[in-house]
PDB file of C-alpha atoms and ligand atoms in Angstrom:
ATOM      1  CA  UNK A   1       0.021   0.005   0.044  1.00  0.00           C
ATOM      2  CA  UNK A   2       1.428   3.428  -1.063  1.00  0.00           C
ATOM      3  CA  UNK A   3       2.607   6.051   1.416  1.00  0.00           C
ATOM      4  CA  UNK A   4      -0.008   8.640   2.200  1.00  0.00           C
ATOM      5  CA  UNK A   5      -2.929   6.108   1.976  1.00  0.00           C
ATOM      6  CA  UNK A   6      -5.727   6.686   4.379  1.00  0.00           C
ATOM      7  CA  UNK A   7      -4.976   6.471   8.089  1.00  0.00           C
ATOM      8  CA  UNK A   8      -7.224   3.490   8.562  1.00  0.00           C
ATOM      9  CA  UNK A   9      -5.048   1.269   6.321  1.00  0.00           C
ATOM     10  CA  UNK A  10      -1.978   1.995   8.592  1.00  0.00           C
ATOM     11  CA  UNK A  11      -2.847  -0.432  11.234  1.00  0.00           C
ATOM     12  CA  UNK A  12      -3.626  -4.024  10.387  1.00  0.00           C
ATOM     13  CA  UNK A  13      -6.658  -4.162  12.618  1.00  0.00           C
ATOM     14  CA  UNK A  14      -8.120  -1.226  10.794  1.00  0.00           C
ATOM     15  CA  UNK A  15      -7.598  -2.842   7.489  1.00  0.00           C
ATOM     16  CA  UNK A  16      -9.081  -6.181   8.698  1.00  0.00           C
ATOM     17  CA  UNK A  17     -12.167  -4.304  10.070  1.00  0.00           C
ATOM     18  CA  UNK A  18     -12.569  -2.456   6.756  1.00  0.00           C
ATOM     19  CA  UNK A  19     -12.318  -5.681   4.736  1.00  0.00           C
ATOM     20  CA  UNK A  20     -14.851  -7.440   6.970  1.00  0.00           C
ATOM     21  CA  UNK A  21     -17.258  -4.462   6.632  1.00  0.00           C
ATOM     22  CA  UNK A  22     -16.859  -4.714   2.831  1.00  0.00           C
ATOM     23  CA  UNK A  23     -17.658  -8.465   2.874  1.00  0.00           C
ATOM     24  CA  UNK A  24     -20.629  -7.873   5.251  1.00  0.00           C
ATOM     25  CA  UNK A  25     -21.858  -5.292   2.845  1.00  0.00           C
ATOM     26  CA  UNK A  26     -21.737  -7.755  -0.068  1.00  0.00           C
ATOM     27  CA  UNK A  27     -23.408 -10.481   1.877  1.00  0.00           C
ATOM     28  CA  UNK A  28     -26.212  -8.022   2.889  1.00  0.00           C
ATOM     29  CA  UNK A  29     -26.630  -7.090  -0.781  1.00  0.00           C
ATOM     30  CA  UNK A  30     -26.992 -10.773  -1.711  1.00  0.00           C
ATOM     31  CA  UNK A  31     -23.510 -11.347  -3.071  1.00  0.00           C
ATOM     32  CA  UNK A  32     -22.660 -14.296  -0.963  1.00  0.00           C
ATOM     33  CA  UNK A  33     -21.201 -16.751  -3.355  1.00  0.00           C
ATOM     34  CA  UNK A  34     -18.111 -16.628  -5.580  1.00  0.00           C
ATOM     35  CA  UNK A  35     -19.046 -18.419  -8.711  1.00  0.00           C
ATOM     36  CA  UNK A  36     -15.953 -17.886 -10.914  1.00  0.00           C
ATOM     37  CA  UNK A  37     -12.289 -17.208 -10.474  1.00  0.00           C
ATOM     38  CA  UNK A  38     -12.623 -14.156 -12.692  1.00  0.00           C
ATOM     39  CA  UNK A  39     -15.452 -11.602 -12.746  1.00  0.00           C
ATOM     40  CA  UNK A  40     -18.298 -12.413 -15.144  1.00  0.00           C
ATOM     41  CA  UNK A  41     -21.064 -10.019 -16.127  1.00  0.00           C
ATOM     42  CA  UNK A  42     -24.052 -12.395 -16.243  1.00  0.00           C
ATOM     43  CA  UNK A  43     -26.416  -9.508 -16.806  1.00  0.00           C
ATOM     44  CA  UNK A  44     -24.541  -8.642 -20.051  1.00  0.00           C
ATOM     45  CA  UNK A  45     -24.801 -12.300 -21.091  1.00  0.00           C
ATOM     46  CA  UNK A  46     -28.544 -12.346 -20.417  1.00  0.00           C
ATOM     47  CA  UNK A  47     -29.104  -8.986 -22.143  1.00  0.00           C
ATOM     48  CA  UNK A  48     -27.245 -10.314 -25.254  1.00  0.00           C
ATOM     49  CA  UNK A  49     -29.255 -13.515 -25.243  1.00  0.00           C
ATOM     50  CA  UNK A  50     -32.464 -11.633 -24.840  1.00  0.00           C
ATOM     51  CA  UNK A  51     -31.589  -9.266 -27.699  1.00  0.00           C
ATOM     52  CA  UNK A  52     -30.883 -12.327 -29.928  1.00  0.00           C
ATOM     53  CA  UNK A  53     -34.242 -13.858 -28.971  1.00  0.00           C
ATOM     54  CA  UNK A  54     -36.078 -10.649 -29.575  1.00  0.00           C
ATOM     55  CA  UNK A  55     -34.538 -10.342 -33.079  1.00  0.00           C
ATOM     56  CA  UNK A  56     -35.531 -13.906 -33.791  1.00  0.00           C
ATOM     57  CA  UNK A  57     -39.103 -13.270 -32.580  1.00  0.00           C
ATOM     58  CA  UNK A  58     -39.328 -10.213 -34.769  1.00  0.00           C
ATOM     59  CA  UNK A  59     -38.096 -12.157 -37.840  1.00  0.00           C
ATOM     60  CA  UNK A  60     -40.594 -14.936 -37.015  1.00  0.00           C
ATOM     61  CA  UNK A  61     -43.459 -12.482 -36.755  1.00  0.00           C
ATOM     62  CA  UNK A  62     -42.416 -10.884 -40.063  1.00  0.00           C
ATOM     63  CA  UNK A  63     -42.698 -14.426 -41.598  1.00  0.00           C
ATOM     64  CA  UNK A  64     -46.234 -14.586 -39.953  1.00  0.00           C
ATOM     65  CA  UNK A  65     -45.338 -17.560 -37.775  1.00  0.00           C
ATOM     66  CA  UNK A  66     -48.381 -18.142 -35.423  1.00  0.00           C
ATOM     67  CA  UNK A  67     -47.937 -17.000 -31.780  1.00  0.00           C
ATOM     68  CA  UNK A  68     -48.147 -19.726 -29.052  1.00  0.00           C
ATOM     69  CA  UNK A  69     -51.755 -20.234 -28.067  1.00  0.00           C
ATOM     70  CA  UNK A  70     -53.021 -18.514 -24.950  1.00  0.00           C
ATOM     71  CA  UNK A  71     -54.514 -21.022 -22.585  1.00  0.00           C
ATOM     72  CA  UNK A  72     -56.766 -20.339 -19.612  1.00  0.00           C
ATOM     73  CA  UNK A  73     -55.210 -20.352 -16.161  1.00  0.00           C
ATOM     74  CA  UNK A  74     -56.145 -23.465 -14.083  1.00  0.00           C
ATOM     75  CA  UNK A  75     -59.145 -22.603 -11.979  1.00  0.00           C
ATOM     76  CA  UNK A  76     -58.526 -25.039  -9.131  1.00  0.00           C
ATOM     77  CA  UNK A  77     -55.801 -24.340  -6.481  1.00  0.00           C
ATOM     78  CA  UNK A  78     -54.988 -21.109  -8.168  1.00  0.00           C
ATOM     79  CA  UNK A  79     -52.372 -18.968  -6.455  1.00  0.00           C
ATOM     80  CA  UNK A  80     -52.953 -15.260  -6.021  1.00  0.00           C
ATOM     81  CA  UNK A  81     -50.935 -13.136  -8.354  1.00  0.00           C
ATOM     82  CA  UNK A  82     -49.981  -9.648  -7.253  1.00  0.00           C
ATOM     83  CA  UNK A  83     -47.694  -7.023  -8.599  1.00  0.00           C
ATOM     84  CA  UNK A  84     -43.948  -7.608  -7.966  1.00  0.00           C
ATOM     85  CA  UNK A  85     -41.044  -5.263  -8.459  1.00  0.00           C
ATOM     86  CA  UNK A  86     -40.517  -3.200 -11.615  1.00  0.00           C
ATOM     87  CA  UNK A  87     -39.723  -5.351 -14.731  1.00  0.00           C
ATOM     88  CA  UNK A  88     -36.161  -4.906 -15.977  1.00  0.00           C
ATOM     89  CA  UNK A  89     -35.818  -3.599 -19.427  1.00  0.00           C
ATOM     90  CA  UNK A  90     -36.017  -6.347 -22.046  1.00  0.00           C
ATOM     91  CA  UNK A  91     -37.751  -8.768 -19.697  1.00  0.00           C
ATOM     92  CA  UNK A  92     -41.223 -10.157 -20.311  1.00  0.00           C
ATOM     93  CA  UNK A  93     -43.959  -8.359 -18.345  1.00  0.00           C
ATOM     94  CA  UNK A  94     -46.072 -10.331 -15.914  1.00  0.00           C
ATOM     95  CA  UNK A  95     -48.860 -11.100 -18.389  1.00  0.00           C
ATOM     96  CA  UNK A  96     -46.435 -12.152 -21.162  1.00  0.00           C
ATOM     97  CA  UNK A  97     -44.513 -14.259 -18.748  1.00  0.00           C
ATOM     98  CA  UNK A  98     -47.610 -16.028 -17.517  1.00  0.00           C
ATOM     99  CA  UNK A  99     -48.814 -16.674 -21.114  1.00  0.00           C
ATOM    100  CA  UNK A 100     -45.413 -17.926 -22.145  1.00  0.00           C
ATOM    101  CA  UNK A 101     -45.075 -20.183 -19.064  1.00  0.00           C
ATOM    102  CA  UNK A 102     -48.520 -21.711 -19.693  1.00  0.00           C
ATOM    103  CA  UNK A 103     -47.822 -22.312 -23.336  1.00  0.00           C
ATOM    104  CA  UNK A 104     -44.430 -23.868 -22.808  1.00  0.00           C
ATOM    105  CA  UNK A 105     -45.509 -25.949 -19.813  1.00  0.00           C
ATOM    106  CA  UNK A 106     -48.545 -27.412 -21.515  1.00  0.00           C
ATOM    107  CA  UNK A 107     -46.550 -28.195 -24.622  1.00  0.00           C
ATOM    108  CA  UNK A 108     -44.111 -30.358 -22.639  1.00  0.00           C
ATOM    109  CA  UNK A 109     -45.054 -34.061 -23.014  1.00  0.00           C
ATOM    110  CA  UNK A 110     -42.596 -35.385 -20.408  1.00  0.00           C
ATOM    111  CA  UNK A 111     -40.372 -34.199 -17.537  1.00  0.00           C
ATOM    112  CA  UNK A 112     -37.243 -33.886 -19.810  1.00  0.00           C
ATOM    113  CA  UNK A 113     -39.158 -31.682 -22.232  1.00  0.00           C
ATOM    114  CA  UNK A 114     -40.408 -29.556 -19.332  1.00  0.00           C
ATOM    115  CA  UNK A 115     -36.928 -29.123 -17.972  1.00  0.00           C
ATOM    116  CA  UNK A 116     -35.740 -27.996 -21.401  1.00  0.00           C
ATOM    117  CA  UNK A 117     -38.759 -25.618 -21.664  1.00  0.00           C
ATOM    118  CA  UNK A 118     -38.011 -24.213 -18.295  1.00  0.00           C
ATOM    119  CA  UNK A 119     -34.349 -23.613 -19.302  1.00  0.00           C
ATOM    120  CA  UNK A 120     -35.486 -21.631 -22.245  1.00  0.00           C
ATOM    121  CA  UNK A 121     -38.107 -19.585 -20.293  1.00  0.00           C
ATOM    122  CA  UNK A 122     -37.320 -15.931 -19.733  1.00  0.00           C
ATOM    123  CA  UNK A 123     -40.287 -14.807 -17.701  1.00  0.00           C
ATOM    124  CA  UNK A 124     -38.607 -15.038 -14.255  1.00  0.00           C
ATOM    125  CA  UNK A 125     -35.816 -12.578 -13.539  1.00  0.00           C
ATOM    126  CA  UNK A 126     -34.184 -14.999 -11.033  1.00  0.00           C
ATOM    127  CA  UNK A 127     -32.764 -16.949 -13.971  1.00  0.00           C
ATOM    128  CA  UNK A 128     -30.386 -14.107 -14.695  1.00  0.00           C
ATOM    129  CA  UNK A 129     -28.711 -14.173 -11.282  1.00  0.00           C
ATOM    130  CA  UNK A 130     -28.749 -17.879 -10.675  1.00  0.00           C
ATOM    131  CA  UNK A 131     -25.923 -20.247 -11.667  1.00  0.00           C
ATOM    132  CA  UNK A 132     -28.069 -23.362 -12.200  1.00  0.00           C
ATOM    133  CA  UNK A 133     -31.623 -24.408 -13.092  1.00  0.00           C
ATOM    134  CA  UNK A 134     -32.531 -26.599 -10.116  1.00  0.00           C
ATOM    135  CA  UNK A 135     -35.248 -28.818 -11.565  1.00  0.00           C
ATOM    136  CA  UNK A 136     -35.583 -31.989  -9.516  1.00  0.00           C
ATOM    137  CA  UNK A 137     -33.973 -34.888  -7.793  1.00  0.00           C
ATOM    138  CA  UNK A 138     -35.088 -38.417  -6.773  1.00  0.00           C
ATOM    139  CA  UNK A 139     -37.331 -40.662  -8.838  1.00  0.00           C
ATOM    140  CA  UNK A 140     -39.973 -39.394 -11.295  1.00  0.00           C
ATOM    141  CA  UNK A 141     -43.140 -41.518 -10.849  1.00  0.00           C
ATOM    142  CA  UNK A 142     -42.383 -42.151  -7.160  1.00  0.00           C
ATOM    143  CA  UNK A 143     -45.511 -42.263  -4.932  1.00  0.00           C
ATOM    144  CA  UNK A 144     -44.457 -39.244  -3.018  1.00  0.00           C
ATOM    145  CA  UNK A 145     -43.488 -35.888  -4.435  1.00  0.00           C
ATOM    146  CA  UNK A 146     -41.968 -33.239  -2.172  1.00  0.00           C
ATOM    147  CA  UNK A 147     -42.095 -29.540  -3.231  1.00  0.00           C
ATOM    148  CA  UNK A 148     -40.030 -26.949  -1.365  1.00  0.00           C
ATOM    149  CA  UNK A 149     -39.583 -23.200  -1.856  1.00  0.00           C
ATOM    150  CA  UNK A 150     -36.484 -22.307  -3.786  1.00  0.00           C
ATOM    151  CA  UNK A 151     -32.816 -23.419  -4.110  1.00  0.00           C
ATOM    152  CA  UNK A 152     -30.193 -22.077  -1.789  1.00  0.00           C
ATOM    153  CA  UNK A 153     -26.491 -21.585  -2.388  1.00  0.00           C
ATOM    154  CA  UNK A 154     -25.628 -25.415  -2.205  1.00  0.00           C
ATOM    155  CA  UNK A 155     -28.476 -26.277  -4.568  1.00  0.00           C
ATOM    156  CA  UNK A 156     -27.454 -23.451  -7.050  1.00  0.00           C
ATOM    157  CA  UNK A 157     -23.876 -24.762  -7.037  1.00  0.00           C
ATOM    158  CA  UNK A 158     -24.834 -28.435  -7.609  1.00  0.00           C
ATOM    159  CA  UNK A 159     -28.114 -28.018  -9.672  1.00  0.00           C
ATOM    160  CA  UNK A 160     -29.989 -30.398  -7.235  1.00  0.00           C
ATOM    161  CA  UNK A 161     -32.743 -29.457  -4.763  1.00  0.00           C
ATOM    162  CA  UNK A 162     -32.351 -29.959  -1.010  1.00  0.00           C
ATOM    163  CA  UNK A 163     -28.666 -30.842  -0.809  1.00  0.00           C
ATOM    164  CA  UNK A 164     -27.586 -28.305   1.760  1.00  0.00           C
ATOM    165  CA  UNK A 165     -28.182 -28.497   5.570  1.00  0.00           C
ATOM    166  CA  UNK A 166     -31.983 -28.359   5.115  1.00  0.00           C
ATOM    167  CA  UNK A 167     -31.709 -31.131   2.477  1.00  0.00           C
ATOM    168  CA  UNK A 168     -29.534 -33.348   4.869  1.00  0.00           C
ATOM    169  CA  UNK A 169     -32.188 -32.935   7.422  1.00  0.00           C
ATOM    170  CA  UNK A 170     -34.854 -33.807   4.876  1.00  0.00           C
ATOM    171  CA  UNK A 171     -32.894 -37.065   4.094  1.00  0.00           C
ATOM    172  CA  UNK A 172     -32.885 -37.917   7.785  1.00  0.00           C
ATOM    173  CA  UNK A 173     -36.552 -37.153   8.133  1.00  0.00           C
ATOM    174  CA  UNK A 174     -37.327 -39.474   5.226  1.00  0.00           C
ATOM    175  CA  UNK A 175     -35.038 -42.207   6.578  1.00  0.00           C
ATOM    176  CA  UNK A 176     -37.012 -42.113   9.872  1.00  0.00           C
ATOM    177  CA  UNK A 177     -39.991 -43.453   7.917  1.00  0.00           C
ATOM    178  CA  UNK A 178     -37.870 -45.841   5.821  1.00  0.00           C
ATOM    179  CA  UNK A 179     -37.824 -43.729   2.734  1.00  0.00           C
ATOM    180  CA  UNK A 180     -34.587 -42.968   0.795  1.00  0.00           C
ATOM    181  CA  UNK A 181     -34.181 -39.962  -1.516  1.00  0.00           C
ATOM    182  CA  UNK A 182     -34.670 -42.285  -4.390  1.00  0.00           C
ATOM    183  CA  UNK A 183     -38.082 -43.355  -3.049  1.00  0.00           C
ATOM    184  CA  UNK A 184     -39.391 -39.769  -3.572  1.00  0.00           C
ATOM    185  CA  UNK A 185     -39.305 -37.060  -6.237  1.00  0.00           C
ATOM    186  CA  UNK A 186     -38.162 -33.577  -5.111  1.00  0.00           C
ATOM    187  CA  UNK A 187     -38.662 -30.173  -6.641  1.00  0.00           C
ATOM    188  CA  UNK A 188     -39.308 -26.510  -5.692  1.00  0.00           C
ATOM    189  CA  UNK A 189     -41.915 -23.986  -6.500  1.00  0.00           C
ATOM    190  CA  UNK A 190     -39.054 -21.751  -7.877  1.00  0.00           C
ATOM    191  CA  UNK A 191     -36.190 -23.492  -9.744  1.00  0.00           C
ATOM    192  CA  UNK A 192     -33.699 -20.642  -9.588  1.00  0.00           C
ATOM    193  CA  UNK A 193     -31.917 -19.431  -6.416  1.00  0.00           C
ATOM    194  CA  UNK A 194     -33.249 -15.960  -5.258  1.00  0.00           C
ATOM    195  CA  UNK A 195     -30.133 -13.756  -4.569  1.00  0.00           C
ATOM    196  CA  UNK A 196     -29.078 -13.915  -0.947  1.00  0.00           C
ATOM    197  CA  UNK A 197     -31.821 -16.504  -0.380  1.00  0.00           C
ATOM    198  CA  UNK A 198     -34.506 -13.772  -0.163  1.00  0.00           C
ATOM    199  CA  UNK A 199     -38.145 -14.824  -0.263  1.00  0.00           C
ATOM    200  CA  UNK A 200     -39.352 -15.137  -3.951  1.00  0.00           C
ATOM    201  CA  UNK A 201     -41.809 -12.379  -4.904  1.00  0.00           C
ATOM    202  CA  UNK A 202     -45.404 -13.380  -5.753  1.00  0.00           C
ATOM    203  CA  UNK A 203     -44.663 -12.396  -9.401  1.00  0.00           C
ATOM    204  CA  UNK A 204     -41.703 -14.758  -9.507  1.00  0.00           C
ATOM    205  CA  UNK A 205     -43.773 -17.608  -7.951  1.00  0.00           C
ATOM    206  CA  UNK A 206     -46.660 -16.906 -10.410  1.00  0.00           C
ATOM    207  CA  UNK A 207     -44.321 -16.972 -13.399  1.00  0.00           C
ATOM    208  CA  UNK A 208     -42.963 -20.420 -12.440  1.00  0.00           C
ATOM    209  CA  UNK A 209     -46.330 -21.831 -11.227  1.00  0.00           C
ATOM    210  CA  UNK A 210     -47.572 -23.376 -14.636  1.00  0.00           C
ATOM    211  CA  UNK A 211     -44.144 -25.251 -14.729  1.00  0.00           C
ATOM    212  CA  UNK A 212     -44.532 -26.583 -11.176  1.00  0.00           C
ATOM    213  CA  UNK A 213     -48.100 -27.685 -11.827  1.00  0.00           C
ATOM    214  CA  UNK A 214     -47.039 -29.428 -15.025  1.00  0.00           C
ATOM    215  CA  UNK A 215     -44.100 -31.057 -13.259  1.00  0.00           C
ATOM    216  CA  UNK A 216     -46.451 -32.439 -10.597  1.00  0.00           C
ATOM    217  CA  UNK A 217     -48.897 -33.718 -13.374  1.00  0.00           C
ATOM    218  CA  UNK A 218     -46.091 -35.361 -15.273  1.00  0.00           C
ATOM    219  CA  UNK A 219     -44.497 -36.879 -12.194  1.00  0.00           C
ATOM    220  CA  UNK A 220     -47.956 -38.143 -11.240  1.00  0.00           C
ATOM    221  CA  UNK A 221     -47.342 -38.881  -7.489  1.00  0.00           C
ATOM    222  CA  UNK A 222     -50.058 -40.314  -5.198  1.00  0.00           C
ATOM    223  CA  UNK A 223     -49.073 -37.938  -2.389  1.00  0.00           C
ATOM    224  CA  UNK A 224     -47.838 -34.335  -2.617  1.00  0.00           C
ATOM    225  CA  UNK A 225     -45.874 -33.047   0.366  1.00  0.00           C
ATOM    226  CA  UNK A 226     -45.656 -29.254   0.440  1.00  0.00           C
ATOM    227  CA  UNK A 227     -42.615 -28.262   2.478  1.00  0.00           C
ATOM    228  CA  UNK A 228     -43.279 -24.897   4.195  1.00  0.00           C
ATOM    229  CA  UNK A 229     -45.613 -22.021   3.658  1.00  0.00           C
ATOM    230  CA  UNK A 230     -44.742 -20.872   0.116  1.00  0.00           C
ATOM    231  CA  UNK A 231     -45.348 -24.340  -1.377  1.00  0.00           C
ATOM    232  CA  UNK A 232     -48.435 -24.866   0.730  1.00  0.00           C
ATOM    233  CA  UNK A 233     -50.007 -21.452  -0.073  1.00  0.00           C
ATOM    234  CA  UNK A 234     -49.026 -21.525  -3.799  1.00  0.00           C
ATOM    235  CA  UNK A 235     -50.095 -25.057  -4.656  1.00  0.00           C
ATOM    236  CA  UNK A 236     -52.951 -25.730  -2.274  1.00  0.00           C
ATOM    237  CA  UNK A 237     -54.445 -22.200  -2.077  1.00  0.00           C
ATOM    238  CA  UNK A 238     -54.133 -22.171   1.684  1.00  0.00           C
ATOM    239  CA  UNK A 239     -54.189 -18.758   3.384  1.00  0.00           C
ATOM    240  CA  UNK A 240     -53.288 -19.987   6.876  1.00  0.00           C
ATOM    241  CA  UNK A 241     -49.684 -19.938   8.133  1.00  0.00           C
ATOM    242  CA  UNK A 242     -47.852 -23.214   8.036  1.00  0.00           C
ATOM    243  CA  UNK A 243     -48.160 -23.863  11.744  1.00  0.00           C
ATOM    244  CA  UNK A 244     -51.931 -24.038  11.340  1.00  0.00           C
ATOM    245  CA  UNK A 245     -51.880 -25.723   7.924  1.00  0.00           C
ATOM    246  CA  UNK A 246     -49.354 -28.438   8.635  1.00  0.00           C
ATOM    247  CA  UNK A 247     -50.525 -32.032   9.127  1.00  0.00           C
ATOM    248  CA  UNK A 248     -53.960 -31.392   7.657  1.00  0.00           C
ATOM    249  CA  UNK A 249     -54.606 -33.622   4.598  1.00  0.00           C
ATOM    250  CA  UNK A 250     -55.902 -31.606   1.626  1.00  0.00           C
ATOM    251  CA  UNK A 251     -56.754 -32.440  -1.999  1.00  0.00           C
ATOM    252  CA  UNK A 252     -54.691 -31.481  -4.944  1.00  0.00           C
ATOM    253  CA  UNK A 253     -55.996 -31.658  -8.490  1.00  0.00           C
ATOM    254  CA  UNK A 254     -53.225 -32.613 -10.948  1.00  0.00           C
ATOM    255  CA  UNK A 255     -55.398 -32.067 -13.915  1.00  0.00           C
ATOM    256  CA  UNK A 256     -55.621 -35.796 -14.396  1.00  0.00           C
ATOM    257  CA  UNK A 257     -56.812 -36.875 -11.009  1.00  0.00           C
ATOM    258  CA  UNK A 258     -57.210 -35.730  -7.465  1.00  0.00           C
ATOM    259  CA  UNK A 259     -54.429 -36.727  -5.041  1.00  0.00           C
ATOM    260  CA  UNK A 260     -53.785 -36.239  -1.351  1.00  0.00           C
ATOM    261  CA  UNK A 261     -51.560 -33.346  -0.224  1.00  0.00           C
ATOM    262  CA  UNK A 262     -49.864 -32.823   3.107  1.00  0.00           C
ATOM    263  CA  UNK A 263     -48.372 -29.542   4.260  1.00  0.00           C
ATOM    264  CA  UNK A 264     -45.373 -29.967   6.523  1.00  0.00           C
ATOM    265  CA  UNK A 265     -42.909 -27.755   8.300  1.00  0.00           C
ATOM    266  CA  UNK A 266     -39.903 -26.898   6.150  1.00  0.00           C
ATOM    267  CA  UNK A 267     -36.591 -28.557   7.247  1.00  0.00           C
ATOM    268  CA  UNK A 268     -34.846 -25.162   7.193  1.00  0.00           C
ATOM    269  CA  UNK A 269     -37.438 -23.982   9.774  1.00  0.00           C
ATOM    270  CA  UNK A 270     -36.729 -27.077  11.803  1.00  0.00           C
ATOM    271  CA  UNK A 271     -33.089 -26.372  11.854  1.00  0.00           C
ATOM    272  CA  UNK A 272     -33.895 -23.000  13.460  1.00  0.00           C
ATOM    273  CA  UNK A 273     -36.755 -24.288  15.748  1.00  0.00           C
ATOM    274  CA  UNK A 274     -35.568 -27.873  16.694  1.00  0.00           C
ATOM    275  CA  UNK A 275     -38.285 -28.178  19.274  1.00  0.00           C
ATOM    276  CA  UNK A 276     -40.905 -28.197  16.412  1.00  0.00           C
ATOM    277  CA  UNK A 277     -39.380 -31.498  15.156  1.00  0.00           C
ATOM    278  CA  UNK A 278     -41.983 -33.238  17.321  1.00  0.00           C
ATOM    279  CA  UNK A 279     -44.771 -31.811  14.930  1.00  0.00           C
ATOM    280  CA  UNK A 280     -42.753 -32.857  11.945  1.00  0.00           C
ATOM    281  CA  UNK A 281     -42.443 -36.346  13.356  1.00  0.00           C
ATOM    282  CA  UNK A 282     -46.226 -36.488  13.775  1.00  0.00           C
ATOM    283  CA  UNK A 283     -46.668 -35.519  10.139  1.00  0.00           C
ATOM    284  CA  UNK A 284     -43.960 -37.992   9.018  1.00  0.00           C
ATOM    285  CA  UNK A 285     -45.897 -40.795  10.780  1.00  0.00           C
ATOM    286  CA  UNK A 286     -49.166 -39.666   9.071  1.00  0.00           C
ATOM    287  CA  UNK A 287     -47.378 -39.865   5.733  1.00  0.00           C
ATOM    288  CA  UNK A 288     -46.043 -43.352   6.491  1.00  0.00           C
ATOM    289  CA  UNK A 289     -49.563 -44.488   7.488  1.00  0.00           C
ATOM    290  CA  UNK A 290     -51.070 -43.063   4.250  1.00  0.00           C
ATOM    291  CA  UNK A 291     -48.442 -44.849   2.203  1.00  0.00           C
ATOM    292  CA  UNK A 292     -49.036 -48.181   3.992  1.00  0.00           C
ATOM    293  CA  UNK A 293     -52.856 -47.849   3.624  1.00  0.00           C
ATOM    294  CA  UNK A 294     -53.050 -46.973  -0.058  1.00  0.00           C
TER     295      UNK A 294
HETATM  296  N1  LIG B 301     -34.910 -25.080   0.582  1.00  0.00           N
HETATM  297  C1  LIG B 301     -35.849 -25.373  -0.356  1.00  0.00           C
HETATM  298  O1  LIG B 301     -37.055 -25.042  -0.153  1.00  0.00           O
HETATM  299  N2  LIG B 301     -35.481 -25.992  -1.445  1.00  0.00           N
HETATM  300  C2  LIG B 301     -34.218 -26.378  -1.631  1.00  0.00           C
HETATM  301  O2  LIG B 301     -33.969 -26.951  -2.635  1.00  0.00           O
HETATM  302  C3  LIG B 301     -33.261 -26.119  -0.675  1.00  0.00           C
HETATM  303  C4  LIG B 301     -33.615 -25.453   0.475  1.00  0.00           C
END
């Protein structure tokens, strides 16, 4: 450091405090993960990709290609959609995003096609800041499908849902009722990590909802477990908080058939409130009983 630099850099403790304050600032701003060795402007990548797609769309409309059909929103179990933050320039607005999501999701004939459609979907701004699309883990077609909220840092790094501390607790919870990860199918209502693990906005959830519903329909489980309030409220239309809603069996219409749905406490909440594990244990026993009976 050159002579004449600020006083605070003179002593090592001052420099350390300043660096810690800078790291704290970044963490508070949501920059809590180093993804690359060198800086990489992902927003510029995204803007360039969007510009290319916009040009392709314009060319297609000049050639009078038909627009994707607009399909009605599912009436049952519909989640409320409210206004989210301002739409960044070049992004789809909420209505375009919902129309695009419905068309893409409905056109997907299997889970691989749905994952590919989601990867090409530009209606959720979280895609721009996330490293990975976190689509699913476990076994499609399993009798139990678990839906959580959104990926965290570990999930974003690995591309798999529920692999961090909450995921490890989920594995132990399943093991307690003799289920392995491969005995269930696991996904989230949002497949991209919100920066700094913030709660997804209602607009982000609404944009992804047609994909989540289609994923459930294509996975075709007998029982849907909604982990935490966001999954419970979004998929089951429940207004109550999760402490009231948990453990109550509800119905979920997949579009093909009605299945049973069980709201449960999210493992991330149980890590913070270990005493509540007794409630989770009650719900796990109810799940095991339902599996044995059906
Ligand atoms: N929490 C979730 O809801 N989903 C994950 O994938 C990880 C943590």
